[in-house]
GROMACS .gro file of C-alpha atoms in nm:
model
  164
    1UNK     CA    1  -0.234   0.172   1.942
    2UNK     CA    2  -0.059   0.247   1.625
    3UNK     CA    3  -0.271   0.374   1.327
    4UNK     CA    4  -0.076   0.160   0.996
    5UNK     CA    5  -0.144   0.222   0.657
    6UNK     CA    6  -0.056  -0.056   0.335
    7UNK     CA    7  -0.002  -0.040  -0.004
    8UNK     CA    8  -0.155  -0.300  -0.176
    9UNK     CA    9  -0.100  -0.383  -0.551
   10UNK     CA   10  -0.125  -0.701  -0.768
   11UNK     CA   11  -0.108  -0.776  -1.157
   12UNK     CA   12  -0.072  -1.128  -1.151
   13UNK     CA   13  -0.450  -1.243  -1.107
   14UNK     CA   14  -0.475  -0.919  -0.939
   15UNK     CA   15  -0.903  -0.949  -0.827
   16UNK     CA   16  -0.820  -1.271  -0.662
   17UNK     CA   17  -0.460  -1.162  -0.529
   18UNK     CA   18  -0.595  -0.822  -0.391
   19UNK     CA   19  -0.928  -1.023  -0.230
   20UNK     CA   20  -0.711  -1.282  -0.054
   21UNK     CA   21  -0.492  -0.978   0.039
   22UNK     CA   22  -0.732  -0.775   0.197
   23UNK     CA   23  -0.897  -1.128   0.322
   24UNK     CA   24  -0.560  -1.196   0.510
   25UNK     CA   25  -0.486  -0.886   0.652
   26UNK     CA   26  -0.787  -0.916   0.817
   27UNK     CA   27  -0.747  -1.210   1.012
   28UNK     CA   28  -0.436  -1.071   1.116
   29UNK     CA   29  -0.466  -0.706   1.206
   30UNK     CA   30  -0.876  -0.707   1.268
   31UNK     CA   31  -1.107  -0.415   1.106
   32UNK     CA   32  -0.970  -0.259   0.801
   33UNK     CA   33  -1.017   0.097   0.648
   34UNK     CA   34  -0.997   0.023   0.252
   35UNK     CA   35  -0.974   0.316  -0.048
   36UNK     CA   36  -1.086   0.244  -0.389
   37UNK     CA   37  -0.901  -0.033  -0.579
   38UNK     CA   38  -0.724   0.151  -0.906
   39UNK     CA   39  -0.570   0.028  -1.217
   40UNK     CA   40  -0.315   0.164  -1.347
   41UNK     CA   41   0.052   0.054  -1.559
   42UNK     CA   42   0.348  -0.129  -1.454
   43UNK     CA   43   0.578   0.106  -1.310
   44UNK     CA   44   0.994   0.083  -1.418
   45UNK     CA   45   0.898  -0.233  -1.636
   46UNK     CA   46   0.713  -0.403  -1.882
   47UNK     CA   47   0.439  -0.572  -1.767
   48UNK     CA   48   0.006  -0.628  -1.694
   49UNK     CA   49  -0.144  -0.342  -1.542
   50UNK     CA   50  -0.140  -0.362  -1.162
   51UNK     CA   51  -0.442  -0.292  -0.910
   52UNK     CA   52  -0.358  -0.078  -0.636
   53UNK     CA   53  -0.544   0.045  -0.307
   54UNK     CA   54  -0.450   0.139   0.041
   55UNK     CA   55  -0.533   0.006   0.354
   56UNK     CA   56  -0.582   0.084   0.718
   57UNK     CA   57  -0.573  -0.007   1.066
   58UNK     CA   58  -0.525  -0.023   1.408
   59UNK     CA   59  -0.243  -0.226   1.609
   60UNK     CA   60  -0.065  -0.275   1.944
   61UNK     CA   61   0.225  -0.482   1.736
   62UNK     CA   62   0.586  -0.311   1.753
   63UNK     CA   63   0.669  -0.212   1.359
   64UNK     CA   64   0.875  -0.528   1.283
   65UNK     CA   65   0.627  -0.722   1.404
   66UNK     CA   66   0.386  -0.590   1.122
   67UNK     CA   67   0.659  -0.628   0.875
   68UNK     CA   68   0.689  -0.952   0.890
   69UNK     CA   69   0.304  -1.005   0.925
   70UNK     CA   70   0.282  -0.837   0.581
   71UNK     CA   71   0.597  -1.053   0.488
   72UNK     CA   72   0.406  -1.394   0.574
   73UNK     CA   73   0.064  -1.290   0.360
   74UNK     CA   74   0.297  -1.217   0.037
   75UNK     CA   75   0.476  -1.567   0.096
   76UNK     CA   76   0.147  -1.709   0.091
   77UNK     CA   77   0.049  -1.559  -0.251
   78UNK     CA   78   0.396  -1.684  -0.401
   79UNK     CA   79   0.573  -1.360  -0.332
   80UNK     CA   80   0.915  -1.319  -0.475
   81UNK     CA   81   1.102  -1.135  -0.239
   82UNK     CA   82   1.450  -1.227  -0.394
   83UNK     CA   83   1.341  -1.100  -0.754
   84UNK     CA   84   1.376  -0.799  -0.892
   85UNK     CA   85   1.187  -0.529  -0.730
   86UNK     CA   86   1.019  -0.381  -1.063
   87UNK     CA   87   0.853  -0.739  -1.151
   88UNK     CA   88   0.477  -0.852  -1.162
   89UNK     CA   89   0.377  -0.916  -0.839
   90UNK     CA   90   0.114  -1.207  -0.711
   91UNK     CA   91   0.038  -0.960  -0.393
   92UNK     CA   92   0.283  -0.663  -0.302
   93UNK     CA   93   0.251  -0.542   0.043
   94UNK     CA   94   0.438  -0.189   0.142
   95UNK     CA   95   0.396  -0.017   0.430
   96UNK     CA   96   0.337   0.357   0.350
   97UNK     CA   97   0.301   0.450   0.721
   98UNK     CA   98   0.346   0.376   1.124
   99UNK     CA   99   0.184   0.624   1.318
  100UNK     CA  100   0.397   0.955   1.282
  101UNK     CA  101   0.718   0.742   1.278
  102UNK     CA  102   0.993   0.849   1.060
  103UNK     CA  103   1.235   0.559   1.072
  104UNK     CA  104   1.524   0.511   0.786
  105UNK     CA  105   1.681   0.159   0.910
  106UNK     CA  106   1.866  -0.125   0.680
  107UNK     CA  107   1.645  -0.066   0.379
  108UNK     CA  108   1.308   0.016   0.568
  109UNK     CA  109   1.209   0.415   0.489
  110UNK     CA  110   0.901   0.479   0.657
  111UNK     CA  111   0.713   0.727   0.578
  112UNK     CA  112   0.769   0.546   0.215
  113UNK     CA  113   0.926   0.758  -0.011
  114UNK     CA  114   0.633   0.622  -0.276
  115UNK     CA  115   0.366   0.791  -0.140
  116UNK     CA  116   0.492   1.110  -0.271
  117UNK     CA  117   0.592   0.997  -0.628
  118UNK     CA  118   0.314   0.757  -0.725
  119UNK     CA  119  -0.054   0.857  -0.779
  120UNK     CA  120  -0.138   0.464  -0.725
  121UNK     CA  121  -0.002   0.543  -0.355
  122UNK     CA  122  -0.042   0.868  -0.275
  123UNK     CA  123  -0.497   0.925  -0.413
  124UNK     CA  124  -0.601   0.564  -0.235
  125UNK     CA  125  -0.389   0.680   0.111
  126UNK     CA  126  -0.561   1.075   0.059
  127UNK     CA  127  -0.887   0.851   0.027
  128UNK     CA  128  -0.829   0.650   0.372
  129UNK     CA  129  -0.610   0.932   0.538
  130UNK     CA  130  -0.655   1.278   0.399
  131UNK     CA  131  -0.670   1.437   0.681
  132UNK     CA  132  -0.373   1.314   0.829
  133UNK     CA  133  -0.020   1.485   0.805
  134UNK     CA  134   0.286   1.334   0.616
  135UNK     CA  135   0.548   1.292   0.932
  136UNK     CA  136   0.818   1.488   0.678
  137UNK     CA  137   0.716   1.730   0.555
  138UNK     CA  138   0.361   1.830   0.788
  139UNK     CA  139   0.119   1.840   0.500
  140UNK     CA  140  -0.189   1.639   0.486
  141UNK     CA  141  -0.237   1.420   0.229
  142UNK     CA  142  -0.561   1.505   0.089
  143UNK     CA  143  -0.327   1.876   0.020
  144UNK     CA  144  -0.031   1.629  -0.150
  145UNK     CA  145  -0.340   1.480  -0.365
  146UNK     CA  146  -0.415   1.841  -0.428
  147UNK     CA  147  -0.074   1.966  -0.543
  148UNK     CA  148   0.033   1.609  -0.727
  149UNK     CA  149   0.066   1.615  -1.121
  150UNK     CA  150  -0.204   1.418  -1.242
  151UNK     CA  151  -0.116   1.402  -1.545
  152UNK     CA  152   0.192   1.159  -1.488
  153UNK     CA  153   0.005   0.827  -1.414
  154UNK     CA  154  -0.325   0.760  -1.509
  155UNK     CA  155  -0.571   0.597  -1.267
  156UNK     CA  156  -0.882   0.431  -1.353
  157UNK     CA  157  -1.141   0.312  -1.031
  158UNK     CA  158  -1.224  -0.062  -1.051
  159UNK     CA  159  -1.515  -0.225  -0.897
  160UNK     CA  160  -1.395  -0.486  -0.658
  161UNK     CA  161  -1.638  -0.680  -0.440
  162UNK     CA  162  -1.460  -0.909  -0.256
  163UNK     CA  163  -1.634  -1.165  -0.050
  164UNK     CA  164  -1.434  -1.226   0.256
   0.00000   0.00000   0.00000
């Protein structure tokens, strides 16, 4: 079984996007690990604030498999793939990691190379996964939470009960 962990981020009706999110990844991939849900600002663009979290969980699916799991639960929330990738999002779905894969394929960088720029990434996944090492560069997360300027992006905890 691989141990998966998703970005999750929404700022177009973000509460509802991120419940329905977490809602369908359920169905699909079983029992879910969640962080805190964050707010924080549009990233490269003008736009609402987003709401980001991480995710986690167990699977026997091969990594393209999941991919286009995760590809079929944005679709249903009106995803844009073709857009620009800096845009509001309904429900963006990234997968941060696979295991202690380290693939760089057509596009697809896993580990992401987000989780060590972005606070919204990198404090939910040292939330779910500190203890765990970045495949790179064989430091846990909860130490890249540590050592990450804080002072770049400013995160603010939300209250999110989803019913689901």
């Amino acid at each position: 079984m691989a141990r998966v962990y998703v970005g999750i981020g929404s700022n177009i009706e973000p509460e509802r996007n991120i419940c329905s999110g977490l809602a369908s990844l359920r169905r699909q991939f079983g029992p879910l690990t969640a962080s805190t849900v964050y707010a924080n600002a549009a990233v490269g663009f003008a736009g609402d604030d987003f709401l980001n979290m991480v995710a986690g969980f167990q699977t026997d699916l091969a990594i393209h498999a999941v991919l286009a799991r995760l590809r079929k639960i944005e679709e249903a929330h009106q995803y844009r793939g073709e857009g620009p990738k800096l845009a509001p999002r309904a429900l963006d779905l990234d997968l941060l990691l696979y295991d202690d894969l380290v693939l760089r394929e057509d596009g697809l960088c896993i580990p992401r190379d987000e989780i060590t720029r972005h606070a919204f990434v990198l404090r939910p996944l040292a939330e779910v996964a500190g203890d765990r090492r970045h495949p790179l560069l064989g430091t846990t997360f909860a130490e890249l939470w540590t050592a990450f300027d804080q002072s770049r992006e400013t995160l603010r905890p939300v209250a999110l009960e989803c019913r689901c």
